[in-house]
PDB file of C-alpha atoms in Angstrom:
ATOM      1  CA  MET A   1     -65.070   6.046  -9.581  1.00 94.00           C
ATOM      2  CA  PHE A   2     -67.816   6.398 -12.178  1.00 98.00           C
ATOM      3  CA  ASP A   3     -69.056  10.123 -13.240  1.00 98.00           C
ATOM      4  CA  ALA A   4     -72.655   9.979 -13.315  1.00 98.00           C
ATOM      5  CA  HIS A   5     -72.964  12.691 -15.639  1.00 98.00           C
ATOM      6  CA  ALA A   6     -70.123  13.887 -17.514  1.00 98.00           C
ATOM      7  CA  HIS A   7     -69.628  15.275 -21.407  1.00 98.00           C
ATOM      8  CA  ILE A   8     -67.528  14.348 -24.435  1.00 98.00           C
ATOM      9  CA  GLY A   9     -64.041  14.755 -23.923  1.00 98.00           C
ATOM     10  CA  GLU A  10     -60.983  12.011 -23.709  1.00 98.00           C
ATOM     11  CA  MET A  11     -62.540   8.410 -24.187  1.00 98.00           C
ATOM     12  CA  THR A  12     -63.649   6.588 -21.029  1.00 98.00           C
ATOM     13  CA  GLU A  13     -65.379   3.572 -19.503  1.00 97.00           C
ATOM     14  CA  ASP A  14     -66.128   5.143 -16.413  1.00 98.00           C
ATOM     15  CA  ALA A  15     -68.529   7.718 -17.152  1.00 98.00           C
ATOM     16  CA  LEU A  16     -71.953   8.135 -18.146  1.00 98.00           C
ATOM     17  CA  VAL A  17     -71.465  11.049 -21.296  1.00 98.00           C
ATOM     18  CA  CYS A  18     -74.458  12.702 -22.232  1.00 98.00           C
ATOM     19  CA  THR A  19     -74.998  15.371 -24.706  1.00 98.00           C
ATOM     20  CA  ALA A  20     -77.197  18.770 -24.224  1.00 96.00           C
ATOM     21  CA  SER A  21     -77.640  18.546 -28.369  1.00 97.00           C
ATOM     22  CA  VAL A  22     -78.612  15.888 -30.614  1.00 97.00           C
ATOM     23  CA  SER A  23     -75.870  17.233 -32.898  1.00 96.00           C
ATOM     24  CA  GLU A  24     -73.625  15.700 -30.720  1.00 97.00           C
ATOM     25  CA  MET A  25     -74.890  11.889 -31.097  1.00 97.00           C
ATOM     26  CA  GLU A  26     -72.091  10.488 -33.441  1.00 97.00           C
ATOM     27  CA  LYS A  27     -69.319  11.579 -31.162  1.00 97.00           C
ATOM     28  CA  ALA A  28     -71.206  10.625 -27.986  1.00 98.00           C
ATOM     29  CA  ARG A  29     -72.095   6.804 -29.501  1.00 96.00           C
ATOM     30  CA  SER A  30     -68.556   6.112 -29.662  1.00 97.00           C
ATOM     31  CA  PHE A  31     -68.247   5.906 -25.438  1.00 98.00           C
ATOM     32  CA  PRO A  32     -69.317   2.849 -23.927  1.00 97.00           C
ATOM     33  CA  HIS A  33     -71.940   4.602 -21.836  1.00 98.00           C
ATOM     34  CA  PHE A  34     -73.765   7.313 -23.326  1.00 98.00           C
ATOM     35  CA  ALA A  35     -76.900   9.237 -23.613  1.00 98.00           C
ATOM     36  CA  VAL A  36     -78.592  11.495 -26.359  1.00 98.00           C
ATOM     37  CA  GLY A  37     -80.515  14.437 -25.544  1.00 98.00           C
ATOM     38  CA  SER A  38     -81.347  18.042 -26.264  1.00 97.00           C
ATOM     39  CA  ILE A  39     -82.273  20.549 -23.424  1.00 96.00           C
ATOM     40  CA  PRO A  40     -84.069  23.734 -23.463  1.00 94.00           C
ATOM     41  CA  GLY A  41     -82.248  26.407 -25.304  1.00 90.00           C
ATOM     42  CA  HIS A  42     -80.740  24.267 -27.855  1.00 88.00           C
ATOM     43  CA  GLY A  43     -83.802  24.258 -29.858  1.00 85.00           C
ATOM     44  CA  ASP A  44     -82.659  21.111 -31.842  1.00 95.00           C
ATOM     45  CA  PHE A  45     -84.980  18.238 -30.493  1.00 96.00           C
ATOM     46  CA  ASP A  46     -85.213  15.266 -32.565  1.00 97.00           C
ATOM     47  CA  GLU A  47     -87.093  12.345 -31.731  1.00 97.00           C
ATOM     48  CA  SER A  48     -85.710  10.203 -34.877  1.00 97.00           C
ATOM     49  CA  VAL A  49     -82.027  11.099 -33.028  1.00 97.00           C
ATOM     50  CA  LEU A  50     -83.066   9.845 -29.760  1.00 98.00           C
ATOM     51  CA  ARG A  51     -84.528   6.723 -31.464  1.00 98.00           C
ATOM     52  CA  ALA A  52     -81.507   5.631 -33.296  1.00 98.00           C
ATOM     53  CA  ALA A  53     -79.520   6.466 -30.195  1.00 98.00           C
ATOM     54  CA  ALA A  54     -81.920   4.147 -28.036  1.00 98.00           C
ATOM     55  CA  MET A  55     -81.632   1.529 -30.551  1.00 97.00           C
ATOM     56  CA  SER A  56     -77.907   1.295 -30.490  1.00 96.00           C
ATOM     57  CA  GLY A  57     -77.465   0.968 -26.691  1.00 96.00           C
ATOM     58  CA  GLY A  58     -77.479   4.614 -25.317  1.00 98.00           C
ATOM     59  CA  HIS A  59     -80.112   6.206 -23.043  1.00 98.00           C
ATOM     60  CA  ILE A  60     -81.921   9.435 -23.371  1.00 98.00           C
ATOM     61  CA  GLY A  61     -80.487  12.729 -22.265  1.00 98.00           C
ATOM     62  CA  GLU A  62     -80.070  15.442 -21.035  1.00 97.00           C
ATOM     63  CA  ILE A  63     -83.714  16.210 -21.537  1.00 98.00           C
ATOM     64  CA  GLY A  64     -86.170  18.178 -19.241  1.00 97.00           C
ATOM     65  CA  LEU A  65     -87.399  21.360 -17.924  1.00 98.00           C
ATOM     66  CA  ASP A  66     -85.614  24.956 -17.556  1.00 97.00           C
ATOM     67  CA  ARG A  67     -87.399  28.139 -16.317  1.00 96.00           C
ATOM     68  CA  ARG A  68     -84.559  30.387 -17.559  1.00 95.00           C
ATOM     69  CA  PHE A  69     -86.423  29.793 -20.920  1.00 95.00           C
ATOM     70  CA  PRO A  70     -90.041  31.072 -21.353  1.00 88.00           C
ATOM     71  CA  ASP A  71     -91.679  28.449 -23.604  1.00 92.00           C
ATOM     72  CA  MET A  72     -93.014  25.778 -20.643  1.00 96.00           C
ATOM     73  CA  LYS A  73     -95.660  24.560 -22.781  1.00 96.00           C
ATOM     74  CA  GLU A  74     -93.367  23.751 -25.465  1.00 95.00           C
ATOM     75  CA  GLN A  75     -90.762  22.262 -22.958  1.00 97.00           C
ATOM     76  CA  GLU A  76     -93.129  20.211 -21.482  1.00 97.00           C
ATOM     77  CA  TYR A  77     -94.182  18.923 -24.972  1.00 97.00           C
ATOM     78  CA  VAL A  78     -90.598  17.771 -25.777  1.00 97.00           C
ATOM     79  CA  PHE A  79     -89.727  16.338 -22.415  1.00 98.00           C
ATOM     80  CA  ARG A  80     -93.050  13.891 -22.892  1.00 98.00           C
ATOM     81  CA  ARG A  81     -91.747  12.720 -26.284  1.00 98.00           C
ATOM     82  CA  ALA A  82     -88.312  11.999 -25.337  1.00 98.00           C
ATOM     83  CA  LEU A  83     -89.430  10.221 -22.224  1.00 98.00           C
ATOM     84  CA  SER A  84     -91.787   8.190 -24.655  1.00 98.00           C
ATOM     85  CA  VAL A  85     -88.503   7.089 -26.149  1.00 98.00           C
ATOM     86  CA  ALA A  86     -87.108   6.228 -23.104  1.00 98.00           C
ATOM     87  CA  ILE A  87     -89.883   4.248 -21.806  1.00 98.00           C
ATOM     88  CA  GLU A  88     -90.289   2.403 -25.545  1.00 97.00           C
ATOM     89  CA  HIS A  89     -86.865   1.427 -25.464  1.00 98.00           C
ATOM     90  CA  ASP A  90     -86.363   0.697 -21.702  1.00 97.00           C
ATOM     91  CA  ARG A  91     -83.815   3.230 -21.724  1.00 98.00           C
ATOM     92  CA  MET A  92     -82.762   5.453 -18.711  1.00 98.00           C
ATOM     93  CA  ALA A  93     -83.637   9.336 -19.097  1.00 98.00           C
ATOM     94  CA  ILE A  94     -80.969  11.536 -17.835  1.00 98.00           C
ATOM     95  CA  ILE A  95     -83.005  14.916 -16.541  1.00 98.00           C
ATOM     96  CA  HIS A  96     -81.834  18.505 -16.190  1.00 98.00           C
ATOM     97  CA  VAL A  97     -84.284  20.631 -14.750  1.00 98.00           C
ATOM     98  CA  VAL A  98     -83.803  24.423 -13.153  1.00 97.00           C
ATOM     99  CA  ARG A  99     -86.326  25.732 -11.058  1.00 95.00           C
ATOM    100  CA  ALA A 100     -89.206  23.488 -12.167  1.00 97.00           C
ATOM    101  CA  TYR A 101     -89.093  20.556  -9.844  1.00 98.00           C
ATOM    102  CA  GLY A 102     -92.987  20.480  -9.333  1.00 97.00           C
ATOM    103  CA  PRO A 103     -93.701  20.186 -13.162  1.00 98.00           C
ATOM    104  CA  LEU A 104     -91.072  17.523 -13.430  1.00 98.00           C
ATOM    105  CA  TYR A 105     -92.217  15.670 -10.955  1.00 98.00           C
ATOM    106  CA  ASP A 106     -95.892  15.434 -11.932  1.00 98.00           C
ATOM    107  CA  ILE A 107     -94.930  14.659 -15.480  1.00 98.00           C
ATOM    108  CA  LEU A 108     -92.899  11.621 -14.268  1.00 98.00           C
ATOM    109  CA  SER A 109     -95.708  10.561 -12.131  1.00 98.00           C
ATOM    110  CA  ASP A 110     -98.246  11.127 -14.951  1.00 98.00           C
ATOM    111  CA  MET A 111     -96.113   8.874 -17.127  1.00 98.00           C
ATOM    112  CA  ALA A 112     -95.337   6.358 -14.667  1.00 97.00           C
ATOM    113  CA  VAL A 113     -91.712   6.984 -15.663  1.00 97.00           C
ATOM    114  CA  ARG A 114     -89.376   4.283 -13.411  1.00 95.00           C
ATOM    115  CA  ARG A 115     -86.031   4.507 -14.786  1.00 97.00           C
ATOM    116  CA  PHE A 116     -84.454   8.191 -14.727  1.00 98.00           C
ATOM    117  CA  LEU A 117     -81.710  10.455 -12.879  1.00 98.00           C
ATOM    118  CA  VAL A 118     -81.795  13.764 -12.188  1.00 98.00           C
ATOM    119  CA  HIS A 119     -78.564  15.089 -12.752  1.00 98.00           C
ATOM    120  CA  GLY A 120     -77.218  18.196 -10.867  1.00 98.00           C
ATOM    121  CA  TYR A 121     -79.851  18.130  -7.905  1.00 98.00           C
ATOM    122  CA  THR A 122     -80.190  21.198  -6.403  1.00 97.00           C
ATOM    123  CA  GLY A 123     -83.847  20.569  -4.949  1.00 97.00           C
ATOM    124  CA  SER A 124     -85.083  19.991  -1.440  1.00 97.00           C
ATOM    125  CA  VAL A 125     -84.894  16.722   0.511  1.00 98.00           C
ATOM    126  CA  GLU A 126     -88.633  16.273   0.404  1.00 98.00           C
ATOM    127  CA  MET A 127     -88.825  16.333  -3.501  1.00 98.00           C
ATOM    128  CA  ALA A 128     -85.580  14.129  -3.606  1.00 98.00           C
ATOM    129  CA  GLU A 129     -87.127  11.728  -1.610  1.00 98.00           C
ATOM    130  CA  ARG A 130     -90.350  11.566  -3.651  1.00 98.00           C
ATOM    131  CA  LEU A 131     -88.064  11.298  -6.844  1.00 98.00           C
ATOM    132  CA  ILE A 132     -86.303   8.261  -5.165  1.00 98.00           C
ATOM    133  CA  GLY A 133     -89.433   6.908  -4.016  1.00 97.00           C
ATOM    134  CA  GLN A 134     -90.565   6.737  -7.875  1.00 96.00           C
ATOM    135  CA  GLY A 135     -87.758   4.729  -8.708  1.00 96.00           C
ATOM    136  CA  GLY A 136     -85.339   7.623  -9.861  1.00 98.00           C
ATOM    137  CA  ILE A 137     -81.616   8.272  -8.990  1.00 98.00           C
ATOM    138  CA  ILE A 138     -80.298  11.785  -7.822  1.00 98.00           C
ATOM    139  CA  SER A 139     -77.119  12.895  -8.591  1.00 98.00           C
ATOM    140  CA  LEU A 140     -74.825  15.470  -6.692  1.00 98.00           C
ATOM    141  CA  SER A 141     -72.235  17.705  -8.255  1.00 98.00           C
ATOM    142  CA  PRO A 142     -69.952  19.954  -6.334  1.00 98.00           C
ATOM    143  CA  ARG A 143     -72.659  22.857  -6.777  1.00 96.00           C
ATOM    144  CA  ALA A 144     -74.824  20.628  -4.342  1.00 97.00           C
ATOM    145  CA  GLU A 145     -72.485  22.049  -1.465  1.00 96.00           C
ATOM    146  CA  ARG A 146     -74.175  25.454  -1.831  1.00 95.00           C
ATOM    147  CA  THR A 147     -77.669  24.509  -1.594  1.00 96.00           C
ATOM    148  CA  ARG A 148     -79.952  24.753   1.535  1.00 96.00           C
ATOM    149  CA  ASP A 149     -80.797  21.038   2.078  1.00 97.00           C
ATOM    150  CA  PHE A 150     -77.341  19.997   1.245  1.00 98.00           C
ATOM    151  CA  LYS A 151     -76.730  18.220   4.559  1.00 97.00           C
ATOM    152  CA  GLY A 152     -80.130  16.639   4.124  1.00 98.00           C
ATOM    153  CA  LEU A 153     -79.450  15.278   0.743  1.00 98.00           C
ATOM    154  CA  LEU A 154     -76.485  13.409   2.195  1.00 98.00           C
ATOM    155  CA  THR A 155     -78.705  10.915   4.131  1.00 98.00           C
ATOM    156  CA  LEU A 156     -80.316   9.917   0.822  1.00 98.00           C
ATOM    157  CA  PRO A 157     -79.193   7.581  -1.666  1.00 97.00           C
ATOM    158  CA  PHE A 158     -77.225   9.405  -4.458  1.00 98.00           C
ATOM    159  CA  VAL A 159     -74.670   9.118  -7.099  1.00 98.00           C
ATOM    160  CA  THR A 160     -71.956  11.682  -8.131  1.00 98.00           C
ATOM    161  CA  GLU A 161     -71.107  13.547 -10.989  1.00 98.00           C
ATOM    162  CA  THR A 162     -69.062  16.506 -12.633  1.00 98.00           C
ATOM    163  CA  ASP A 163     -70.912  17.805 -15.590  1.00 98.00           C
ATOM    164  CA  MET A 164     -67.474  18.078 -16.980  1.00 98.00           C
ATOM    165  CA  PRO A 165     -65.874  17.281 -20.569  1.00 98.00           C
ATOM    166  CA  THR A 166     -64.132  13.732 -19.522  1.00 98.00           C
ATOM    167  CA  GLY A 167     -60.147  14.288 -18.861  1.00 98.00           C
ATOM    168  CA  PRO A 168     -57.702  14.687 -16.908  1.00 98.00           C
ATOM    169  CA  GLU A 169     -59.528  17.759 -14.678  1.00 98.00           C
ATOM    170  CA  GLN A 170     -63.047  16.241 -14.582  1.00 98.00           C
ATOM    171  CA  ARG A 171     -61.224  12.780 -12.625  1.00 98.00           C
ATOM    172  CA  ARG A 172     -59.383  15.104 -10.500  1.00 98.00           C
ATOM    173  CA  VAL A 173     -62.697  17.107  -9.487  1.00 98.00           C
ATOM    174  CA  LEU A 174     -64.631  13.900  -9.214  1.00 98.00           C
ATOM    175  CA  LYS A 175     -62.254  12.320  -6.771  1.00 98.00           C
ATOM    176  CA  ALA A 176     -61.684  15.096  -4.552  1.00 98.00           C
ATOM    177  CA  TRP A 177     -65.835  15.141  -4.512  1.00 98.00           C
ATOM    178  CA  ASN A 178     -66.327  11.453  -3.726  1.00 98.00           C
ATOM    179  CA  GLU A 179     -63.311  12.028  -0.782  1.00 98.00           C
ATOM    180  CA  ARG A 180     -65.238  15.123   0.561  1.00 98.00           C
ATOM    181  CA  LEU A 181     -68.700  13.147   0.347  1.00 98.00           C
ATOM    182  CA  SER A 182     -67.170  10.176   1.961  1.00 98.00           C
ATOM    183  CA  GLU A 183     -65.541  12.209   4.773  1.00 98.00           C
ATOM    184  CA  LEU A 184     -68.781  13.972   5.473  1.00 97.00           C
ATOM    185  CA  THR A 185     -70.767  10.730   5.357  1.00 98.00           C
ATOM    186  CA  GLY A 186     -68.246   8.040   6.766  1.00 97.00           C
ATOM    187  CA  GLU A 187     -69.299   5.896   3.635  1.00 97.00           C
ATOM    188  CA  ASP A 188     -67.037   5.215   0.608  1.00 98.00           C
ATOM    189  CA  ILE A 189     -69.115   7.150  -1.655  1.00 98.00           C
ATOM    190  CA  GLY A 190     -67.089   6.622  -4.714  1.00 98.00           C
ATOM    191  CA  GLU A 191     -67.561   2.996  -4.586  1.00 98.00           C
ATOM    192  CA  ARG A 192     -70.950   3.204  -3.848  1.00 97.00           C
ATOM    193  CA  SER A 193     -71.737   5.686  -6.649  1.00 98.00           C
ATOM    194  CA  GLY A 194     -70.353   3.390  -9.027  1.00 98.00           C
ATOM    195  CA  ARG A 195     -71.985   0.556  -7.914  1.00 97.00           C
ATOM    196  CA  ILE A 196     -75.192   2.175  -8.293  1.00 97.00           C
ATOM    197  CA  MET A 197     -74.837   3.521 -11.886  1.00 98.00           C
ATOM    198  CA  ARG A 198     -73.263   0.363 -13.397  1.00 96.00           C
ATOM    199  CA  GLU A 199     -76.324  -1.501 -12.075  1.00 96.00           C
ATOM    200  CA  ALA A 200     -78.589   1.180 -13.335  1.00 96.00           C
ATOM    201  CA  LEU A 201     -77.116   1.328 -16.929  1.00 95.00           C
ATOM    202  CA  CYS A 202     -77.444  -2.387 -17.496  1.00 88.00           C
TER     203      CYS A 202
END
């Protein structure tokens, strides 16, 4: 099993450990697979920290857009700056998005971003198809089961995540989630998700 989006907890090689704040960079950097970012609401974006993470083998994220916060123009500016670092260093961008899939897609298209993962995806099948068509990966957490388009999303390529700190509870949740999706799809989702992520992170 491989967790496509987890947070700092116990040491593991079986997860992409991401930060929501650049202040967590030093802890994140100790993991074999890590990403450093800053999401709306934290207000601590620092491009130099993202560059340092990329230059030490890390990816960029979480970064993104979140309509729960009012400053969308500033969010879009920061998001573009963070994406520029990911593009420049050929790193994957790990994207956080809340009720802003349209602007997200427009920015990714405008910047021709081809290496990205939209974590905790809860949007429509149509938008997922567009993001995948651009070269992206969608990641489903257990929250996805409550969305209107859940059954349709299962017909698309996807990876699985917990969005939890790494450790025993995170592994239990990921195992149960992969088993649930394997039942629904008839595929070994844990194996498929792990393979997709390990290839994408190279």
